[in-house]
Coordinates of C-alpha atoms in Angstrom, one line a residue:
M1 CA 89.9 -198.8 36.8
A2 CA 90.4 -195.1 35.8
D3 CA 90.6 -194.3 32.1
A4 CA 94.0 -193.3 30.7
G5 CA 94.5 -189.6 30.9
S6 CA 91.4 -189.1 33.0
L7 CA 91.0 -186.3 35.5
V8 CA 88.7 -186.1 38.6
I9 CA 87.7 -182.9 40.3
K10 CA 87.0 -184.4 43.8
G11 CA 85.1 -183.4 46.8
G12 CA 83.3 -180.2 45.6
Q13 CA 79.8 -178.8 45.6
V14 CA 78.6 -178.7 42.0
V15 CA 76.6 -175.6 41.2
D16 CA 75.1 -175.0 37.7
A17 CA 71.8 -174.1 36.1
T18 CA 70.2 -177.3 37.2
G19 CA 70.9 -176.8 40.9
E20 CA 73.4 -177.9 43.5
R21 CA 74.8 -181.3 44.6
T22 CA 77.9 -182.7 46.2
A23 CA 79.7 -184.7 43.5
D24 CA 83.0 -185.7 42.0
V25 CA 83.4 -184.9 38.3
V26 CA 85.4 -187.1 36.0
V27 CA 86.8 -185.7 32.7
V28 CA 88.2 -187.7 29.7
D29 CA 89.3 -186.4 26.3
G30 CA 87.8 -182.9 27.0
R31 CA 84.4 -184.0 28.1
I32 CA 82.7 -184.8 31.4
T33 CA 82.2 -188.6 31.6
A34 CA 80.8 -189.1 35.1
V35 CA 79.4 -187.0 37.9
G36 CA 78.8 -188.8 41.2
T37 CA 80.4 -189.8 44.5
G38 CA 83.4 -191.9 45.2
L39 CA 84.9 -191.5 41.7
S40 CA 88.6 -191.8 40.8
A41 CA 90.9 -191.0 37.9
D42 CA 94.5 -190.8 36.9
R43 CA 94.8 -187.2 38.0
T44 CA 93.0 -185.4 40.9
L45 CA 92.2 -181.8 41.4
D46 CA 91.2 -181.2 45.0
A47 CA 87.9 -179.3 45.3
T48 CA 87.3 -179.8 49.0
G49 CA 85.3 -177.0 50.4
C50 CA 84.9 -175.5 46.9
I51 CA 82.2 -174.9 44.3
V52 CA 82.6 -176.7 41.0
A53 CA 80.9 -174.7 38.3
P54 CA 80.8 -174.1 34.6
G55 CA 83.6 -171.9 33.5
L56 CA 82.9 -168.1 33.6
V57 CA 82.3 -166.2 30.3
D58 CA 83.1 -162.5 29.8
I59 CA 81.1 -160.7 27.2
H60 CA 83.2 -157.5 27.4
S61 CA 87.0 -157.7 27.4
H62 CA 89.5 -155.2 25.9
L63 CA 92.5 -157.2 24.9
R64 CA 94.2 -154.3 23.1
E65 CA 95.9 -156.5 20.5
P66 CA 96.4 -155.5 17.7
G67 CA 97.8 -152.1 18.2
K68 CA 98.3 -151.5 21.9
E69 CA 100.3 -154.4 23.1
E70 CA 102.1 -152.3 25.7
A71 CA 98.9 -152.4 27.7
E72 CA 97.8 -156.0 27.0
T73 CA 98.0 -158.8 24.6
V74 CA 95.5 -161.6 23.8
E75 CA 97.7 -164.0 25.7
T76 CA 98.2 -161.9 28.8
G77 CA 94.5 -161.0 28.9
A78 CA 93.5 -164.6 28.5
R79 CA 95.9 -165.7 31.2
G80 CA 94.3 -163.2 33.6
A81 CA 90.9 -164.5 32.5
A82 CA 91.8 -168.1 33.3
L83 CA 93.1 -167.0 36.7
G84 CA 89.7 -165.3 37.3
G85 CA 87.8 -168.5 36.4
Y86 CA 87.0 -167.7 32.8
T87 CA 87.0 -170.3 30.1
A88 CA 85.8 -167.9 27.4
I89 CA 86.1 -164.2 26.7
L90 CA 84.8 -161.9 24.0
A91 CA 87.3 -159.4 22.6
M92 CA 86.0 -155.9 22.0
P93 CA 86.7 -154.2 18.7
N94 CA 88.4 -150.9 19.7
T95 CA 91.8 -152.1 18.7
T96 CA 94.2 -150.5 16.2
P97 CA 93.1 -151.2 13.5
A98 CA 89.5 -151.8 14.7
I99 CA 88.0 -155.2 14.4
D100 CA 85.8 -154.1 11.5
S101 CA 86.7 -156.7 8.8
A102 CA 87.1 -160.4 8.4
A103 CA 90.8 -160.1 8.2
V104 CA 91.2 -158.5 11.6
V105 CA 88.6 -161.0 13.1
Q106 CA 90.8 -163.8 11.8
Q107 CA 93.9 -162.2 13.3
V108 CA 92.3 -162.0 16.8
L109 CA 91.0 -165.6 16.5
E110 CA 94.5 -166.9 15.5
L111 CA 96.1 -165.0 18.4
G112 CA 93.6 -166.7 20.7
R113 CA 94.1 -170.3 19.6
P114 CA 97.0 -171.1 22.0
A115 CA 95.5 -169.0 24.9
P116 CA 94.5 -170.6 28.2
C117 CA 90.8 -169.7 27.6
D118 CA 88.7 -169.6 24.5
V119 CA 88.9 -166.2 22.8
F120 CA 86.0 -165.1 20.7
S121 CA 85.8 -161.8 18.7
S122 CA 83.1 -159.2 18.4
G123 CA 83.0 -157.0 15.3
A124 CA 82.5 -153.3 14.9
I125 CA 79.1 -151.9 13.8
T126 CA 80.7 -149.2 11.7
V127 CA 84.0 -148.9 9.7
G128 CA 86.8 -147.9 12.0
R129 CA 84.1 -147.4 14.7
G130 CA 83.7 -144.0 13.1
G131 CA 79.9 -144.0 13.2
E132 CA 79.6 -143.1 9.5
Q133 CA 79.5 -146.3 7.4
L134 CA 78.3 -149.8 8.2
A135 CA 81.0 -152.4 8.6
P136 CA 80.8 -155.6 6.5
M137 CA 78.9 -157.5 9.2
A138 CA 78.0 -160.4 7.0
E139 CA 81.7 -161.2 6.3
M140 CA 82.5 -161.2 10.0
A141 CA 79.3 -163.2 10.9
A142 CA 80.5 -165.9 8.4
L143 CA 83.5 -166.3 10.7
G144 CA 81.3 -166.8 13.8
V145 CA 81.0 -163.3 15.1
R146 CA 77.6 -162.9 16.8
I147 CA 78.0 -159.6 18.7
F148 CA 78.6 -156.3 16.9
T149 CA 79.5 -153.1 18.8
D150 CA 81.4 -149.8 18.4
D151 CA 82.2 -150.1 22.1
G152 CA 84.1 -147.1 23.5
A153 CA 81.6 -145.1 21.4
G154 CA 77.9 -145.1 20.8
V155 CA 76.5 -145.0 17.3
Q156 CA 75.3 -141.4 17.2
D157 CA 73.3 -141.3 13.9
N158 CA 69.8 -142.5 14.4
G159 CA 69.2 -143.4 10.8
L160 CA 72.5 -145.3 10.6
M161 CA 71.6 -147.2 13.8
R162 CA 68.3 -148.2 12.3
R163 CA 69.9 -149.5 9.2
A164 CA 72.4 -151.4 11.4
M165 CA 69.6 -153.0 13.3
E166 CA 67.7 -154.0 10.2
Y167 CA 71.0 -155.5 8.7
A168 CA 71.7 -157.3 12.0
S169 CA 68.1 -158.7 12.1
G170 CA 68.6 -160.3 8.7
L171 CA 71.9 -161.9 9.8
G172 CA 70.5 -163.2 13.1
V173 CA 73.2 -161.4 15.2
T174 CA 73.0 -159.1 18.2
L175 CA 74.0 -155.4 18.4
A176 CA 75.6 -154.3 21.6
Q177 CA 75.5 -150.6 22.4
H178 CA 77.8 -148.3 24.4
C179 CA 75.1 -145.8 25.3
E180 CA 76.5 -142.3 25.3
D181 CA 75.1 -139.2 23.6
D182 CA 78.2 -137.2 22.5
A183 CA 76.4 -133.9 22.4
L184 CA 75.5 -134.2 26.1
C185 CA 78.7 -135.8 27.4
G186 CA 81.4 -134.4 25.2
G187 CA 84.3 -133.0 27.3
G188 CA 83.1 -134.8 30.5
H189 CA 85.4 -136.9 32.5
M190 CA 83.3 -138.1 35.4
H191 CA 79.6 -138.2 36.4
E192 CA 78.0 -134.8 36.4
G193 CA 76.8 -134.2 39.9
E194 CA 77.8 -133.2 43.4
W195 CA 81.4 -134.4 43.1
S196 CA 82.1 -133.0 39.6
A197 CA 81.0 -129.6 40.9
R198 CA 83.2 -129.8 44.0
L199 CA 86.2 -131.0 42.0
G200 CA 85.8 -128.7 39.1
I201 CA 85.9 -131.6 36.6
P202 CA 83.5 -131.4 33.6
G203 CA 80.9 -134.1 34.0
Q204 CA 78.7 -136.5 31.9
P205 CA 75.1 -136.4 32.9
A206 CA 73.1 -139.6 33.4
E207 CA 70.8 -138.4 30.6
A208 CA 73.6 -138.9 28.1
E209 CA 73.3 -142.6 28.7
E210 CA 69.6 -142.7 29.1
L211 CA 68.7 -140.9 25.9
M212 CA 70.6 -143.6 23.8
V213 CA 69.0 -146.4 25.8
M214 CA 65.6 -144.9 25.1
R215 CA 66.4 -144.5 21.3
D216 CA 67.7 -148.1 21.0
I217 CA 64.7 -149.6 22.8
A218 CA 62.5 -147.7 20.3
L219 CA 64.5 -149.0 17.4
A220 CA 64.4 -152.5 18.7
R221 CA 60.6 -152.2 18.7
L222 CA 60.7 -150.9 15.1
T223 CA 63.1 -153.5 13.7
G224 CA 62.9 -156.5 15.9
C225 CA 66.6 -156.6 16.3
R226 CA 68.2 -158.1 19.4
I227 CA 69.9 -155.3 21.3
H228 CA 72.3 -155.7 24.2
F229 CA 73.0 -152.7 26.5
Q230 CA 76.6 -152.6 27.7
H231 CA 77.7 -151.5 31.2
L232 CA 74.4 -149.9 32.4
S233 CA 75.2 -147.4 35.0
T234 CA 72.1 -145.3 35.9
A235 CA 68.8 -145.9 37.6
G236 CA 67.0 -144.3 34.6
S237 CA 68.6 -146.8 32.2
V238 CA 67.7 -149.7 34.5
A239 CA 64.0 -148.6 34.6
M240 CA 63.7 -148.4 30.8
V241 CA 65.4 -151.7 30.2
R242 CA 63.1 -153.3 32.9
A243 CA 60.0 -152.0 31.1
A244 CA 61.3 -153.0 27.7
I245 CA 61.9 -156.6 28.8
A246 CA 58.4 -156.7 30.4
S247 CA 56.9 -155.6 27.1
G248 CA 58.6 -158.6 25.3
L249 CA 61.3 -156.8 23.4
P250 CA 64.5 -158.7 22.6
V251 CA 66.6 -156.7 25.0
T252 CA 69.4 -157.8 27.4
A253 CA 71.8 -155.9 29.6
E254 CA 75.0 -156.2 31.5
A255 CA 76.5 -154.5 34.5
T256 CA 80.2 -154.2 35.6
P257 CA 81.6 -154.9 39.0
H258 CA 82.8 -151.3 39.3
H259 CA 79.3 -150.0 38.6
F260 CA 77.8 -152.0 41.5
T261 CA 80.6 -151.4 44.0
L262 CA 82.0 -147.8 43.5
T263 CA 80.5 -144.3 43.3
H264 CA 81.6 -141.0 41.9
A265 CA 82.9 -140.0 45.4
E266 CA 86.0 -142.2 44.6
C267 CA 87.2 -139.5 42.2
Q268 CA 87.7 -136.9 45.0
G269 CA 91.4 -137.6 45.1
Y270 CA 91.8 -136.9 41.4
D271 CA 93.2 -140.4 40.9
P272 CA 92.7 -141.4 37.2
V273 CA 92.4 -145.1 38.3
F274 CA 88.8 -144.3 39.1
K275 CA 88.2 -142.7 35.6
V276 CA 85.9 -145.0 33.5
N277 CA 83.4 -144.7 30.8
P278 CA 80.5 -144.7 31.5
P279 CA 81.6 -142.9 34.7
L280 CA 81.1 -144.1 38.3
R281 CA 77.7 -142.8 39.3
T282 CA 75.7 -142.0 42.5
A283 CA 74.9 -144.3 45.4
A284 CA 71.3 -144.4 44.2
D285 CA 72.5 -145.6 40.8
V286 CA 74.6 -148.3 42.4
D287 CA 71.6 -149.5 44.3
A288 CA 69.5 -149.5 41.1
V289 CA 72.1 -151.6 39.3
K290 CA 72.2 -154.1 42.3
G291 CA 68.5 -154.3 42.3
A292 CA 68.4 -155.0 38.6
L293 CA 70.9 -157.8 39.1
A294 CA 68.8 -159.2 41.9
D295 CA 65.5 -159.2 39.9
G296 CA 67.1 -160.3 36.6
T297 CA 66.6 -157.1 34.6
I298 CA 70.4 -157.2 34.2
G299 CA 71.2 -160.8 33.6
I300 CA 74.9 -160.5 32.9
I301 CA 78.0 -159.3 34.9
A302 CA 80.6 -158.2 32.4
T303 CA 84.1 -157.1 33.4
D304 CA 84.7 -154.3 30.8
H305 CA 88.4 -155.3 31.4
A306 CA 90.2 -152.2 30.1
P307 CA 94.0 -152.2 30.7
H308 CA 96.1 -149.1 30.1
A309 CA 99.9 -148.7 30.2
P310 CA 100.9 -147.2 33.6
E311 CA 102.3 -144.0 32.1
T312 CA 98.9 -143.2 30.5
K313 CA 97.0 -143.7 33.8
E314 CA 99.5 -141.4 35.6
L315 CA 98.5 -138.5 33.4
P316 CA 96.2 -135.8 35.0
F317 CA 92.6 -136.8 35.4
D318 CA 91.3 -135.0 32.4
Q319 CA 94.0 -136.4 30.1
A320 CA 94.1 -140.0 31.3
P321 CA 92.2 -142.7 29.4
P322 CA 89.1 -144.2 31.0
G323 CA 89.2 -147.9 32.0
M324 CA 89.9 -150.4 34.8
L325 CA 91.1 -154.0 35.0
G326 CA 88.4 -156.5 35.8
L327 CA 89.1 -160.2 34.8
E328 CA 90.8 -161.3 38.0
T329 CA 88.5 -159.5 40.4
A330 CA 85.0 -159.8 38.9
L331 CA 84.0 -163.1 40.6
A332 CA 85.2 -162.1 44.0
L333 CA 83.6 -158.7 43.8
A334 CA 80.3 -160.3 42.9
L335 CA 80.6 -162.8 45.8
T336 CA 81.7 -160.1 48.2
E337 CA 79.4 -157.2 47.3
L338 CA 76.2 -158.8 46.1
D339 CA 73.7 -160.3 48.5
L340 CA 72.6 -163.0 46.0
P341 CA 72.5 -166.8 46.0
V342 CA 75.7 -168.2 44.5
Q343 CA 73.8 -169.9 41.7
Q344 CA 72.4 -166.5 40.6
V345 CA 75.9 -164.9 40.7
L346 CA 77.2 -167.8 38.6
A347 CA 74.3 -167.5 36.1
A348 CA 75.3 -163.8 35.5
L349 CA 78.9 -164.7 35.1
S350 CA 78.6 -168.0 33.2
W351 CA 75.6 -169.4 31.4
N352 CA 73.8 -166.2 30.7
P353 CA 76.7 -164.5 28.9
A354 CA 77.5 -167.8 27.1
A355 CA 74.0 -167.7 25.7
A356 CA 74.2 -164.0 24.8
I357 CA 77.3 -164.4 22.7
G358 CA 76.2 -167.7 21.1
V359 CA 78.7 -170.1 22.7
G360 CA 76.3 -171.9 24.9
D361 CA 77.1 -175.2 23.1
L362 CA 80.6 -175.1 24.6
H363 CA 80.5 -172.9 27.8
G364 CA 78.2 -172.4 30.7
L365 CA 76.6 -175.9 30.3
P366 CA 75.4 -178.0 33.2
V367 CA 78.1 -180.2 34.8
E368 CA 76.8 -183.4 33.4
A369 CA 78.2 -186.4 31.6
G370 CA 78.7 -185.7 27.9
N371 CA 79.1 -182.0 28.1
P372 CA 82.4 -180.2 27.3
A373 CA 84.7 -179.9 30.4
N374 CA 85.0 -176.1 30.6
L375 CA 84.9 -175.7 34.4
C376 CA 86.1 -173.6 37.3
V377 CA 86.6 -174.5 40.9
I378 CA 86.0 -171.7 43.4
D379 CA 86.8 -171.5 47.1
P380 CA 83.9 -169.2 48.2
E381 CA 85.4 -168.5 51.7
A382 CA 89.0 -167.7 50.7
T383 CA 90.0 -164.1 51.3
W384 CA 92.7 -162.3 49.4
T385 CA 94.0 -158.8 48.9
V386 CA 93.9 -157.1 45.4
R387 CA 97.3 -156.1 44.1
G388 CA 97.6 -154.8 40.5
S389 CA 101.2 -155.7 40.3
A390 CA 100.4 -159.3 41.0
M391 CA 97.9 -159.6 38.2
A392 CA 98.7 -161.3 34.8
S393 CA 97.8 -158.2 32.9
R394 CA 100.6 -156.0 31.4
S395 CA 98.8 -153.2 33.2
T396 CA 98.1 -152.5 36.8
N397 CA 95.1 -150.1 36.8
T398 CA 92.7 -151.7 39.3
P399 CA 90.5 -149.4 41.4
F400 CA 90.4 -152.1 44.0
E401 CA 94.1 -152.0 45.0
G402 CA 94.5 -153.1 48.6
R403 CA 90.9 -154.2 49.0
E404 CA 90.2 -157.6 50.7
L405 CA 87.8 -159.7 48.8
R406 CA 86.1 -163.1 49.5
G407 CA 86.1 -165.9 46.9
K408 CA 89.1 -167.2 45.0
V409 CA 89.5 -169.4 41.9
R410 CA 91.4 -172.6 42.9
H411 CA 91.4 -174.4 39.5
T412 CA 90.3 -173.7 35.9
V413 CA 89.8 -176.5 33.4
L414 CA 89.6 -175.7 29.6
H415 CA 88.5 -178.4 27.3
G416 CA 89.4 -181.0 29.9
E417 CA 92.9 -179.7 30.7
P418 CA 93.8 -177.8 33.9
V419 CA 95.1 -174.3 32.9
V420 CA 95.0 -173.0 36.5
V421 CA 95.9 -175.3 39.4
A422 CA 95.9 -174.2 43.0
G423 CA 95.7 -170.6 41.8
E424 CA 98.8 -170.9 39.5
P425 CA 98.7 -170.7 35.7
Q426 CA 99.8 -173.9 34.0
R427 CA 100.6 -172.4 30.6

């Protein structure tokens, strides 16, 4: 007899870090209680023809709240995440005020409690993300913050970054860097190259990213601090990170879907929807990022979900803010554009980022009895067309408008309860 309140995800192909097998999955009281064939329960989620996987985890989401709720709120961002198969997301600190204190961390965590996915908070490395004074990382770490970043800006001062890394090493936390040398890229609005010259738009050279990657690898060697490189976008950056990992340094890296699918040629129509930071690069850079995902140099796919109110993205290219939506399209873009086994794609979207942000005890775990039931059910063959207006976000700035993608989330289960059923939000 089925347990009261039990749920079965039936008829799917389970894919997790341990491998693949055809199995039903029974969930009771927020945990997986059985994985096998011919199982039943009080409620059924149909997974016929689908993949049943650990829920996805995004290490890089801009939820805008507090301060820019016209673009996004924690609730709307989390709803989009659940629709995209995510059961956990990490909020970036470039809010207003910045997440640079225990008080703001607590505010974000409270806003996330009723959300349809788990919302974790990063913390700023410096006060106000101003790059001048270290933020009270110990106070934020005491609330569970494990990733610190000034994302949206790189820490420019070499000495300050060294002190931050020494401080972080003592706390056992990770620093994540937005690699961008302001002296080289200040005033640039796209990649510096053939298309910036044709369009007359000031550019940001690849070296602006690569110099900071080089510096932080050296500082990681000096301090022993774990460093995570956000949204790598150039072949040179990839090569340096590959060498750093091979030498045994505590280095990890992420790539975004737009950096493995789009090039700077997209900017030729002066449409600010293609403006992002770091900018879209060359086809050779895209190939390098894809290669790094294939060989594991880049072990994480992060969305860099960056909503902006429509009126700001309608400004001229040089005045519009950089950023693109990502939570509802990341999985499908990875399945459509990357020639990788589905298990490797899911590793980059689920258990690798879960480990990187210190939530691997709740998310990304194998689909086995006793583990928390944070799961997503994916139809790998479903095709759909991207429409910004149909997304859960308060913003619509997707660069993939009108593109047909393969792979769609059918169900998402958070702590044992369905929050997306048949592609529709349940709360």
